[in-house]
PDB file of C-alpha atoms in Angstrom:
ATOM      1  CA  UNK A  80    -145.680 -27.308 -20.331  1.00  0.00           C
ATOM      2  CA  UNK A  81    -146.671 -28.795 -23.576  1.00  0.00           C
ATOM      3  CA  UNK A  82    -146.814 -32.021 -22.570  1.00  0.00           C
ATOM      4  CA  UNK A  83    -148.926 -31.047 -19.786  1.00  0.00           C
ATOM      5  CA  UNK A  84    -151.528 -28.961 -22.217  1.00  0.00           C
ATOM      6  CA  UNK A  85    -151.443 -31.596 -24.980  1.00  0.00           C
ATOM      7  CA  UNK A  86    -153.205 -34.239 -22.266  1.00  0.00           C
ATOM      8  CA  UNK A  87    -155.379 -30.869 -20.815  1.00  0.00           C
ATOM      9  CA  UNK A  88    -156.657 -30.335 -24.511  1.00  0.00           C
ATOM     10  CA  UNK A  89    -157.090 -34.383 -25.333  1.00  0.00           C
ATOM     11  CA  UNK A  90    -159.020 -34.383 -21.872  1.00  0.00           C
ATOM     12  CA  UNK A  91    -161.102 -31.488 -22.803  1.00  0.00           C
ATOM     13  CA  UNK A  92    -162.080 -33.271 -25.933  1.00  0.00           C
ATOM     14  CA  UNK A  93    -162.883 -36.428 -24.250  1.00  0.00           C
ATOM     15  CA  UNK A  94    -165.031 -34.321 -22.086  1.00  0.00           C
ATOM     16  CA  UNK A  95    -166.635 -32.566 -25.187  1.00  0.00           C
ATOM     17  CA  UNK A  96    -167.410 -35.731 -26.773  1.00  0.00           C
ATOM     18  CA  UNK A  97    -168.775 -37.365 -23.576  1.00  0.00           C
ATOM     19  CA  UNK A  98    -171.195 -34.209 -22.566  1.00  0.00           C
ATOM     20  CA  UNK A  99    -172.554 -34.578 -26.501  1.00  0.00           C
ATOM     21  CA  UNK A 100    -171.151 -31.265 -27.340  1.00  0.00           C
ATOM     22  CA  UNK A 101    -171.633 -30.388 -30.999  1.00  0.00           C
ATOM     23  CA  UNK A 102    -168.417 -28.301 -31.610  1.00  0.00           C
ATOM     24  CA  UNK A 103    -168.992 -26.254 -34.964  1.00  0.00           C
ATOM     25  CA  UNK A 104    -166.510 -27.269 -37.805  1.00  0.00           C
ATOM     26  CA  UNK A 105    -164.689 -24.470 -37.561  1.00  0.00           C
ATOM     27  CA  UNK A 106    -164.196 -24.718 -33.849  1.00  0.00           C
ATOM     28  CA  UNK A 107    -162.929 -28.525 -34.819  1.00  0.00           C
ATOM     29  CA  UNK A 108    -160.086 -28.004 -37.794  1.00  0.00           C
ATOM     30  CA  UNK A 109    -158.861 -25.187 -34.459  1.00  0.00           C
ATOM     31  CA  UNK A 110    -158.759 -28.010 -32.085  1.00  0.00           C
ATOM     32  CA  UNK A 111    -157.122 -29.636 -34.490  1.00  0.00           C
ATOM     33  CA  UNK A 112    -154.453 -27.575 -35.734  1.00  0.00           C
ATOM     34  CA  UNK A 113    -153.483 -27.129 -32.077  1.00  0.00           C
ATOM     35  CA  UNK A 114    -153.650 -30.714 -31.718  1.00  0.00           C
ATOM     36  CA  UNK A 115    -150.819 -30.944 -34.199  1.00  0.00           C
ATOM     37  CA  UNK A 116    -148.842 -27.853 -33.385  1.00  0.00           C
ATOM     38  CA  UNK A 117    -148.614 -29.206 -29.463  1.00  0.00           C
ATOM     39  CA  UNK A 118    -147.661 -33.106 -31.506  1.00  0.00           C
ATOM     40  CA  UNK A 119    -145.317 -31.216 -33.695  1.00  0.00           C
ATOM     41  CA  UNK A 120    -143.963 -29.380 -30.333  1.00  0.00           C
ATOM     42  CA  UNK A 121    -143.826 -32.513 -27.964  1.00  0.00           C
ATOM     43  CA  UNK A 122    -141.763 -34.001 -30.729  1.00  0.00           C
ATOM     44  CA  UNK A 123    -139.406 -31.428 -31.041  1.00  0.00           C
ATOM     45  CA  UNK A 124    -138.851 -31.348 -27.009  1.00  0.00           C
ATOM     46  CA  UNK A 125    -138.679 -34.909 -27.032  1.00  0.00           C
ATOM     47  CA  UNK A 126    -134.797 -34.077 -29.617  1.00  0.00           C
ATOM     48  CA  UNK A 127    -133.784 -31.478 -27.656  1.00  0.00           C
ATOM     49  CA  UNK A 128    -133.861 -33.209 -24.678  1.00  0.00           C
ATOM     50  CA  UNK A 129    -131.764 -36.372 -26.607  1.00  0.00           C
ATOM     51  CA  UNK A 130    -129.241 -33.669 -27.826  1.00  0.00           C
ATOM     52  CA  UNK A 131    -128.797 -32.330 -24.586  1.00  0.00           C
ATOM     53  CA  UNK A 132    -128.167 -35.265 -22.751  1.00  0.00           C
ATOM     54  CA  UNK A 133    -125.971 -36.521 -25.851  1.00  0.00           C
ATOM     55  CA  UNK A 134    -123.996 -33.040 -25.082  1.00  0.00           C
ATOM     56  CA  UNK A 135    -123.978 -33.927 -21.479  1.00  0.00           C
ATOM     57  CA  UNK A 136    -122.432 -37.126 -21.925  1.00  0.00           C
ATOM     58  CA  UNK A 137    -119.960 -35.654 -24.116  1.00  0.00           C
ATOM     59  CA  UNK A 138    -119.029 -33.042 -21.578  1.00  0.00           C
ATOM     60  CA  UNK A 139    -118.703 -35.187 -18.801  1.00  0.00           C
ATOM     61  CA  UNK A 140    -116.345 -37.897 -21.025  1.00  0.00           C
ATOM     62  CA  UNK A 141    -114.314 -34.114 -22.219  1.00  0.00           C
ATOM     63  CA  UNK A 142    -114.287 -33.389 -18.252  1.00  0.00           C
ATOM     64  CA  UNK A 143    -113.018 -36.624 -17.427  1.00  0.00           C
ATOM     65  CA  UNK A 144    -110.214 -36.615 -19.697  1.00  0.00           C
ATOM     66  CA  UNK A 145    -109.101 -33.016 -19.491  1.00  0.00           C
ATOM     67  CA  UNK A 146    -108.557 -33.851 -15.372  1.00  0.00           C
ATOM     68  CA  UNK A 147    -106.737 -37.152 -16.421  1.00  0.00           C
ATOM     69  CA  UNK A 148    -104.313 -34.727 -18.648  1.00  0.00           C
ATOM     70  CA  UNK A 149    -104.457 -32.292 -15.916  1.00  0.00           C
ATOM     71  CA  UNK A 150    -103.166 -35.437 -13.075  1.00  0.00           C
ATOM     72  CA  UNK A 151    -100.077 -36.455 -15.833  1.00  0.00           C
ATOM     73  CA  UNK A 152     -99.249 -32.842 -16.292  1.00  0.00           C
ATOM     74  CA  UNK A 153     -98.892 -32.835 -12.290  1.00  0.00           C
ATOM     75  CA  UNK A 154     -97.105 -35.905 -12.018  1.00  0.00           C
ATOM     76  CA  UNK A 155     -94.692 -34.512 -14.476  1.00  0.00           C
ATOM     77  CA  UNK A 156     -94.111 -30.923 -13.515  1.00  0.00           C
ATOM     78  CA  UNK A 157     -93.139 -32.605  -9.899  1.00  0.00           C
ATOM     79  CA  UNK A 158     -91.043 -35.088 -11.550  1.00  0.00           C
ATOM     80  CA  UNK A 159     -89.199 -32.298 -13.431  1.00  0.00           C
ATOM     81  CA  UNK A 160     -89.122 -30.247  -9.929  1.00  0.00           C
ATOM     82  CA  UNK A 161     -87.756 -33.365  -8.560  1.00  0.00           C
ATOM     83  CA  UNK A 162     -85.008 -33.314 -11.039  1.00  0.00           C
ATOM     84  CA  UNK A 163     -84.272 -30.021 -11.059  1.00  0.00           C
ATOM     85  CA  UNK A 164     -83.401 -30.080  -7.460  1.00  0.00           C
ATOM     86  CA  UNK A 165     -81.095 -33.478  -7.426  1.00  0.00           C
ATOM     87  CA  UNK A 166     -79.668 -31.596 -10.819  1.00  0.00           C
ATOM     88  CA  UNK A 167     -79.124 -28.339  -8.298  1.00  0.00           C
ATOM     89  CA  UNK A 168     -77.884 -30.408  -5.364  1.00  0.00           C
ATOM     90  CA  UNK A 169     -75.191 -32.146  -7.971  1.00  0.00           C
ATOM     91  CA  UNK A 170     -74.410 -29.303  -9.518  1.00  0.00           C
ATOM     92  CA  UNK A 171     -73.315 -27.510  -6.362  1.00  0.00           C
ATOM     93  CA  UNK A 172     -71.192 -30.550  -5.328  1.00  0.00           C
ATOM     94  CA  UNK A 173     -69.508 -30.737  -8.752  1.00  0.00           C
ATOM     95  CA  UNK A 174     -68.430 -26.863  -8.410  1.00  0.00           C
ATOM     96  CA  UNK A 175     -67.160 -27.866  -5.008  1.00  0.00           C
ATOM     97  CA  UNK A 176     -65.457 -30.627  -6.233  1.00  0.00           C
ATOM     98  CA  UNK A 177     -63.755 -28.969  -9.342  1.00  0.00           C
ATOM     99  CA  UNK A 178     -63.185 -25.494  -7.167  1.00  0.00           C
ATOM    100  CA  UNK A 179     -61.110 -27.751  -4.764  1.00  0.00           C
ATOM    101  CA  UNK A 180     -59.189 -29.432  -7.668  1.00  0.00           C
ATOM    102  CA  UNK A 181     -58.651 -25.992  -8.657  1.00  0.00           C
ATOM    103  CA  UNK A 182     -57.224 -24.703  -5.517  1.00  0.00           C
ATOM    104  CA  UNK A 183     -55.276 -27.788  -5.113  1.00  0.00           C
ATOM    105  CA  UNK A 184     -53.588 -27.652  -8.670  1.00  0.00           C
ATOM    106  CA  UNK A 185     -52.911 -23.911  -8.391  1.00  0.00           C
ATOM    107  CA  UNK A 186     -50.821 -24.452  -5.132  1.00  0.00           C
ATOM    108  CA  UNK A 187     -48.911 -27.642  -6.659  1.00  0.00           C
ATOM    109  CA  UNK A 188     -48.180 -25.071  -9.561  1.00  0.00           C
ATOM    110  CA  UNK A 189     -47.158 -22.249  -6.909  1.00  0.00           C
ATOM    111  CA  UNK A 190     -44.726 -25.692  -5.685  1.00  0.00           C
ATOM    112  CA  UNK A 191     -43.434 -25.884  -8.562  1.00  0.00           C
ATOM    113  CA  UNK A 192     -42.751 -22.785  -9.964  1.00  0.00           C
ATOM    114  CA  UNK A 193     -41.080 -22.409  -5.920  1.00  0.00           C
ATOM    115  CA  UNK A 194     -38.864 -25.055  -7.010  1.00  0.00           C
ATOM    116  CA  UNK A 195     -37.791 -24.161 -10.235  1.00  0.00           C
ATOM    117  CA  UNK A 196     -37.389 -20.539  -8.683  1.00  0.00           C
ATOM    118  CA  UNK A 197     -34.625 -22.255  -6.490  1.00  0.00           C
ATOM    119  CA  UNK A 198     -32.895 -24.205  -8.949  1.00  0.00           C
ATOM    120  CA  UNK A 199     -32.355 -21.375 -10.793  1.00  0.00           C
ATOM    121  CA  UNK A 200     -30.795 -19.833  -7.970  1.00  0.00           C
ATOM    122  CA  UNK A 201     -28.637 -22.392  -7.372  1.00  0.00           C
ATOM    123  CA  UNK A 202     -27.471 -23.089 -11.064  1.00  0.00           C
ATOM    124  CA  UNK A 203     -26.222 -19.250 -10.902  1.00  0.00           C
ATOM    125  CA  UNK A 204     -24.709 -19.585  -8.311  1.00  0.00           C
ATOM    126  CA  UNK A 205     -22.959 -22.910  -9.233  1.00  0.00           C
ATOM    127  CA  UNK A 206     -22.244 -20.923 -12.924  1.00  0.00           C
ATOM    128  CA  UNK A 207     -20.529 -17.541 -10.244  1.00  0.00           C
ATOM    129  CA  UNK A 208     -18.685 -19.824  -8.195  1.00  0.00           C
ATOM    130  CA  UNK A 209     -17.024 -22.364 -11.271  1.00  0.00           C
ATOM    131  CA  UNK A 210     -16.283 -19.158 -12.803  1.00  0.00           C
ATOM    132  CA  UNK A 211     -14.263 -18.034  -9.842  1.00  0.00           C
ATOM    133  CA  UNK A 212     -12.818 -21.123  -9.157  1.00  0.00           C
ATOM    134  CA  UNK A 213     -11.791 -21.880 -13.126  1.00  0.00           C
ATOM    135  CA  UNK A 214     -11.114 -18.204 -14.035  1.00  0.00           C
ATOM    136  CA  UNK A 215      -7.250 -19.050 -14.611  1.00  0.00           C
ATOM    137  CA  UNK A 216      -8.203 -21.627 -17.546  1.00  0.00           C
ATOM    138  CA  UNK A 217     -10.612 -19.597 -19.597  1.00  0.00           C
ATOM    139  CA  UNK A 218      -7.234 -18.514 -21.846  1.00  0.00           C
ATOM    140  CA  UNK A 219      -7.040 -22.195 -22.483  1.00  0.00           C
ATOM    141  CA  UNK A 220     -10.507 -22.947 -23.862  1.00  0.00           C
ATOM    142  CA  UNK A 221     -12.694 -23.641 -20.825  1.00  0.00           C
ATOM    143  CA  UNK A 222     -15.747 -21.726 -20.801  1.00  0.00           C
ATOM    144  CA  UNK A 223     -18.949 -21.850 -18.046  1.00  0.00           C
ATOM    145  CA  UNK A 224     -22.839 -20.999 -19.484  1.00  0.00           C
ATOM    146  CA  UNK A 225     -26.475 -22.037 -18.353  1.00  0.00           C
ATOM    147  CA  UNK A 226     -28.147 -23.490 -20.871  1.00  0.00           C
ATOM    148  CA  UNK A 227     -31.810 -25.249 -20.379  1.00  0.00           C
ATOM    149  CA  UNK A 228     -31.786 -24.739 -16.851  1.00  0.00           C
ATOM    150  CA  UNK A 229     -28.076 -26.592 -16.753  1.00  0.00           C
ATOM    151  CA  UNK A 230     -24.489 -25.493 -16.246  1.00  0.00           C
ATOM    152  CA  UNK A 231     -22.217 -26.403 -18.697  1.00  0.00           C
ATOM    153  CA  UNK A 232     -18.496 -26.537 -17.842  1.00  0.00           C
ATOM    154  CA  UNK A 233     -16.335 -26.547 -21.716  1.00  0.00           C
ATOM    155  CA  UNK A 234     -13.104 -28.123 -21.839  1.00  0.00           C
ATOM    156  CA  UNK A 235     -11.806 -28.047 -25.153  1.00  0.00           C
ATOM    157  CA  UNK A 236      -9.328 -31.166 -25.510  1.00  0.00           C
ATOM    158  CA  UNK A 237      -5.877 -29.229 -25.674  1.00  0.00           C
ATOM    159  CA  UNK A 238      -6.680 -27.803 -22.183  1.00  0.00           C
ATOM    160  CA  UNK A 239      -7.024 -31.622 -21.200  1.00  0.00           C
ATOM    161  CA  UNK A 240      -5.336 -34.392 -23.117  1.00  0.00           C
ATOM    162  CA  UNK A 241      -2.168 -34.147 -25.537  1.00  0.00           C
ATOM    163  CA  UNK A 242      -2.800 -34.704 -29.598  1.00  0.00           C
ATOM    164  CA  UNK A 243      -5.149 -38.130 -30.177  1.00  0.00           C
ATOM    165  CA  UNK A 244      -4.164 -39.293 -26.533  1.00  0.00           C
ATOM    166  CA  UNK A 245      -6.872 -40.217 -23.748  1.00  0.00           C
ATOM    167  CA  UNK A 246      -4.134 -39.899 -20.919  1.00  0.00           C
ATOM    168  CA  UNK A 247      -4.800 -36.326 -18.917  1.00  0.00           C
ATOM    169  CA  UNK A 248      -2.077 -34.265 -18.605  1.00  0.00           C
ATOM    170  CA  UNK A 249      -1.187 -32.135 -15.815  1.00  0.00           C
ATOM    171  CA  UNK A 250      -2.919 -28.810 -17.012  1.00  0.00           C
ATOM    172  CA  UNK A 251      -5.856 -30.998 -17.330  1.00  0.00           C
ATOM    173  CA  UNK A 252      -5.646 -32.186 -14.118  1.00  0.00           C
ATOM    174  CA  UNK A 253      -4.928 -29.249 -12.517  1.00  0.00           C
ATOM    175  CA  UNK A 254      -8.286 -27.424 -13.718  1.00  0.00           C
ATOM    176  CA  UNK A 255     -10.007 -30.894 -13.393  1.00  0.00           C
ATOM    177  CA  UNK A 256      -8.604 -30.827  -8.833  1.00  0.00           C
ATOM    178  CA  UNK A 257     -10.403 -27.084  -8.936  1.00  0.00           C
ATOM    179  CA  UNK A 258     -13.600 -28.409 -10.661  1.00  0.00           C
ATOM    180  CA  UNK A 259     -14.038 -31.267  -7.929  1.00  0.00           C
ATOM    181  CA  UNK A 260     -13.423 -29.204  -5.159  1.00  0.00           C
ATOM    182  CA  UNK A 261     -16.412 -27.142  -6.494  1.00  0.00           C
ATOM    183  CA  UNK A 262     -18.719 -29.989  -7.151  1.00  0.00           C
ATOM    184  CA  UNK A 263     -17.335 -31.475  -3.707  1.00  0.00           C
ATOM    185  CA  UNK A 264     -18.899 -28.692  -1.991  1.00  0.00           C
ATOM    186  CA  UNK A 265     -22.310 -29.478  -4.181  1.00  0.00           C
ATOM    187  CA  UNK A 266     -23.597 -32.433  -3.241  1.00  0.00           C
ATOM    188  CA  UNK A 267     -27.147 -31.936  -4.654  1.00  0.00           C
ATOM    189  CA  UNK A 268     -26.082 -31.597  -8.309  1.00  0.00           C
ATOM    190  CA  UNK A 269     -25.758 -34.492 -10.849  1.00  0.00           C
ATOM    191  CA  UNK A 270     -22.680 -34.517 -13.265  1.00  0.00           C
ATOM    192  CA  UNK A 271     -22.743 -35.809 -16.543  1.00  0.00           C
ATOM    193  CA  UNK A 272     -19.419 -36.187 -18.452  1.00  0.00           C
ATOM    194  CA  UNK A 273     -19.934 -35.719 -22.332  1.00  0.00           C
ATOM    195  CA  UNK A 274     -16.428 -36.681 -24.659  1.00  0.00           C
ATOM    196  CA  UNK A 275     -17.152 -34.849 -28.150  1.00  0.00           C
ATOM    197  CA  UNK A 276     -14.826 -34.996 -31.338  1.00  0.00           C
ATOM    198  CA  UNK A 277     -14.551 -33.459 -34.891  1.00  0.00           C
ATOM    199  CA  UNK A 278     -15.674 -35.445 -37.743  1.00  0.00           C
ATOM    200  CA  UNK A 279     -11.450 -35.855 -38.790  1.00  0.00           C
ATOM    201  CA  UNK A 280     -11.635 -40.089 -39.515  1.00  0.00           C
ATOM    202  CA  UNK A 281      -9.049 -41.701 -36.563  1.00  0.00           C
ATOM    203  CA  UNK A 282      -5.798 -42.957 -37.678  1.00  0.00           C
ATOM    204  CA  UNK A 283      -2.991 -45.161 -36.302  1.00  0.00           C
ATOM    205  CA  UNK A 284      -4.803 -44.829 -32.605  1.00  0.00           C
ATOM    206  CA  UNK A 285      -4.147 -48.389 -32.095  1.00  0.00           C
ATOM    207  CA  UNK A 286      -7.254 -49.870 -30.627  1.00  0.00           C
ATOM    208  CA  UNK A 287      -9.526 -46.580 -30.691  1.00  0.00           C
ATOM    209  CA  UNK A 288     -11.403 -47.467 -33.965  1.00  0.00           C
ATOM    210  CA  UNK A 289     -12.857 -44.373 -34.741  1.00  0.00           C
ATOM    211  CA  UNK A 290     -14.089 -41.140 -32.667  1.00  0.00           C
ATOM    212  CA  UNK A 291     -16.740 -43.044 -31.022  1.00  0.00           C
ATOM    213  CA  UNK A 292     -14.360 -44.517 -28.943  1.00  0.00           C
ATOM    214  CA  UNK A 293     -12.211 -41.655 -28.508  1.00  0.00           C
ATOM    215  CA  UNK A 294     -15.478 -39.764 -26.896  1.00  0.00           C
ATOM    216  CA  UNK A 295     -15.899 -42.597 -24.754  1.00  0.00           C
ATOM    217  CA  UNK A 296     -12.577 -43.522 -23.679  1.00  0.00           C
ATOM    218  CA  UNK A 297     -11.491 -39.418 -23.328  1.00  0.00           C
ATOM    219  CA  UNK A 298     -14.912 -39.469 -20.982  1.00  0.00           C
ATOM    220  CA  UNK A 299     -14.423 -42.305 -19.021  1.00  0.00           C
ATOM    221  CA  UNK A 300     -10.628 -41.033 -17.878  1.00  0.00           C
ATOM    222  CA  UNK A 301     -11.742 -37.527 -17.050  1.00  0.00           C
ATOM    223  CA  UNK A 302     -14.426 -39.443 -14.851  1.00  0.00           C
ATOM    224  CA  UNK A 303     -12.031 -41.843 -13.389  1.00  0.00           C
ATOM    225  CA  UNK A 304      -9.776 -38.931 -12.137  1.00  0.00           C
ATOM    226  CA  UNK A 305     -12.509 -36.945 -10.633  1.00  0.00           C
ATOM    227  CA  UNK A 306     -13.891 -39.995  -8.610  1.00  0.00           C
ATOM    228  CA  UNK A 307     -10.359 -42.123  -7.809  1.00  0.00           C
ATOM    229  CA  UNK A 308      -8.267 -38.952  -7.623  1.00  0.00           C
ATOM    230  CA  UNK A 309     -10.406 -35.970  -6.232  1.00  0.00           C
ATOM    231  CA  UNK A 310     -12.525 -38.251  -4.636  1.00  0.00           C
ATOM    232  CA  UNK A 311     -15.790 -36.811  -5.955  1.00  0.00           C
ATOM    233  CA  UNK A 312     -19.187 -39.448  -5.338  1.00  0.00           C
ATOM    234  CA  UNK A 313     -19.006 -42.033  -7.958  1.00  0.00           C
ATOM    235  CA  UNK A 314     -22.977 -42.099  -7.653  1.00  0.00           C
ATOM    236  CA  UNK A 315     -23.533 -38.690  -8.895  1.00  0.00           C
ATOM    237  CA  UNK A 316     -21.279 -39.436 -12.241  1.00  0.00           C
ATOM    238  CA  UNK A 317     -22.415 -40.579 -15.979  1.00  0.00           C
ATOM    239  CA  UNK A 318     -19.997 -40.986 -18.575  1.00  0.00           C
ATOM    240  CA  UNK A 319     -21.167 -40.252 -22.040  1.00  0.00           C
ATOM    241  CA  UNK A 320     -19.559 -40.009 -25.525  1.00  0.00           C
ATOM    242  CA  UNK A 321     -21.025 -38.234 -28.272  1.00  0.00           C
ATOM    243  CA  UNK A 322     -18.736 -38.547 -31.035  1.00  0.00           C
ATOM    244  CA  UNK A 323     -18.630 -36.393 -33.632  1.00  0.00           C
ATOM    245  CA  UNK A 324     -22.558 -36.098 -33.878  1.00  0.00           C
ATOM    246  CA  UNK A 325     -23.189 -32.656 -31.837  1.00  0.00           C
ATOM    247  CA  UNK A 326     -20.648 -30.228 -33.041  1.00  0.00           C
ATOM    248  CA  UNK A 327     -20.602 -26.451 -32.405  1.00  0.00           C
ATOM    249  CA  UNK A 328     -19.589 -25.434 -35.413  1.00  0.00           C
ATOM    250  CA  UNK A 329     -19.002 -26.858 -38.980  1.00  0.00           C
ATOM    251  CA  UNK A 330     -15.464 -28.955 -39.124  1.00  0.00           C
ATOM    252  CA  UNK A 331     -14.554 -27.088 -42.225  1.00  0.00           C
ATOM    253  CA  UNK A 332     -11.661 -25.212 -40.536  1.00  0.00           C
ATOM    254  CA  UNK A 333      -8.830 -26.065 -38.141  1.00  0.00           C
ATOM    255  CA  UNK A 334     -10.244 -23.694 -35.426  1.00  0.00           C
ATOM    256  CA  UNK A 335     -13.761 -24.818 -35.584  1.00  0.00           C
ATOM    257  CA  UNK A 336     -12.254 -28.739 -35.281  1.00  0.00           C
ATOM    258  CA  UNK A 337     -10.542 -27.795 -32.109  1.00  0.00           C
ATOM    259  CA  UNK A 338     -13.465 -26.510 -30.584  1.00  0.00           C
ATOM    260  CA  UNK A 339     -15.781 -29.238 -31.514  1.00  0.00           C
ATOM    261  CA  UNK A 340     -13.165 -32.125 -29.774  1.00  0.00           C
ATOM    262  CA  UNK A 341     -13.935 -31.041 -25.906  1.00  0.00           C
ATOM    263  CA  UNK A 342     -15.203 -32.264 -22.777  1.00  0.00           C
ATOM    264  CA  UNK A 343     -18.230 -31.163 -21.830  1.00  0.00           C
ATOM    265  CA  UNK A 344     -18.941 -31.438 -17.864  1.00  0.00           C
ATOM    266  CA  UNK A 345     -23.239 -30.600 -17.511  1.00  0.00           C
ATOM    267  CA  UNK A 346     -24.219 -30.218 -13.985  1.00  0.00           C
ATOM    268  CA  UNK A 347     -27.549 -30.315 -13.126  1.00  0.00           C
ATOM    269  CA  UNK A 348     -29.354 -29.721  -9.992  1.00  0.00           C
ATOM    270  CA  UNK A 349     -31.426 -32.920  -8.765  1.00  0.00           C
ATOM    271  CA  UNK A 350     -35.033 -32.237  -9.351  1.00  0.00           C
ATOM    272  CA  UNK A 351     -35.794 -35.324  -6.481  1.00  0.00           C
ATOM    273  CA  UNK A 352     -38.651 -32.889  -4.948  1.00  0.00           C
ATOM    274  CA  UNK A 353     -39.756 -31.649  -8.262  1.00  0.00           C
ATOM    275  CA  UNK A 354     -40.387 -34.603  -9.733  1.00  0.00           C
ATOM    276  CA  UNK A 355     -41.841 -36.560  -6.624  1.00  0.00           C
ATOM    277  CA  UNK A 356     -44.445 -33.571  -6.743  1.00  0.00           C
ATOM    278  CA  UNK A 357     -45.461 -33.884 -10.396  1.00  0.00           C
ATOM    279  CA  UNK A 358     -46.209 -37.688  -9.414  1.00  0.00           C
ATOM    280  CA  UNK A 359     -48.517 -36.498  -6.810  1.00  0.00           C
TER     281      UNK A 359
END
């Protein structure tokens, strides 16, 4: 609009001059005060119009880089969805996976404790029925316990050999024919034959050197006559001897000597199933 008045009042002067009109002097400093103010105006327009195309510009570049940030906030909020379900989907096939490992190792525990439930039958049973079968040698220092899941048949060596002598004598192998026709009937227990002495030093034994062999050697024939005599399976035997290295007592009296020098017979129940299951 002030553009558009600025050229109306410059051709309305051009007209004034060109018809020879006398304009007063006061009528002339008003046309040209208004000259300037519409100048002064045009000018003014002429910055504001810069500004707001500089603003423009600016808004458009602001516009253009707030939808870029908006597209990469997009992209990444379905990247993270993306995640978040093959995170879900592994998840739930982890629990799976470790539920069934769960289930699996809770019934291999329910085997096992199944299996130790049964050998514990069976080693009570063994422990009632060597009782029975022994009873008439428990005056003589045989006794029958469980201990760590194992029976444990005590022969103290005066029920078995004479004085310093590895040659059984017939008590011994009396209560040694009852034991085998126990362990006969058995077949699914191991036997381990232990020889034990006091810590007394050997002397004039001939070629027992000291009570390491005497463990042995007093081990070895009470193993001999249960497999060549009362035919017991060779394959379940071990012959062991201790010396005088696990006592049950201290060797500081005559009695407590005689019960450390024994045989002790350890049955044990073969674990076969047990321990094929652990491997598993």
């Amino acid at each position: 609009m002030r553009k558009i008045s600025l050229f109306l009042f410059i051709g309305l002067l051009a007209s004034a001059f060109s018809s020879c009109v006398v304009l007063s002097p006061k009528k002339y400093k008003a046309l040209l005060a208004k000259q300037d103010s519409l100048s002064t105006g045009w000018t003014e327009s002429q910055l504001m119009n810069e500004n707001l195309e500089s603003l423009i510009a600016k808004l458009r570049k602001d516009t253009t880089g707030l939808s870029s940030a908006l597209n990469d906030l997009r992209n990444q909020y379905s990247e993270m969805n993306s995640n978040y379900d093959k995170l879900r989907s592994n998840s739930s096939s982890e629990i799976k996976k470790l539920s069934s490992d769960l289930e699996k190792r809770e019934q291999r525990l329910k085997e096992v404790e199944e299996i130790l439930r049964k050998r514990d039958a069976a080693t009570n049973q063994l422990k009632e029925k060597l009782q029975q079968a022994l009873l008439g040698f428990t005056k003589n220092g045989l006794t029958v316990e469980i201990r760590n899941g194992k029976v444990y048949v005590s022969l103290t060596d005066k029920l078995l050999f004479p004085s310093g002598s590895i040659v059984i004598d017939e008590k011994g192998k009396q209560a040694l024919s009852q034991l085998a026709e126990v362990l006969k009937q058995q077949p699914e227990i191991n036997i381990a034959v232990e020889g034990h002495t006091d810590s007394q030093k050997i002397t004039n034994l001939g070629q027992i050197k000291d009570n390491w062999d005497l463990s042995v050697l007093r081990s070895t024939s009470v193993v001999r006559y249960l497999t060549e005599v009362s035919k017991v399976e060779a394959v379940r035997m071990t012959a062991t001897g201790k010396g005088e290295f696990q006592p049950l007592g201290p060797n500081t009296s005559a009695e407590s000597r005689s019960k450390n020098r024994r045989i002790e017979i350890v049955l044990s129940p073969k674990l076969d199933e047990l321990y094929d299951l652990i491997k598993q």
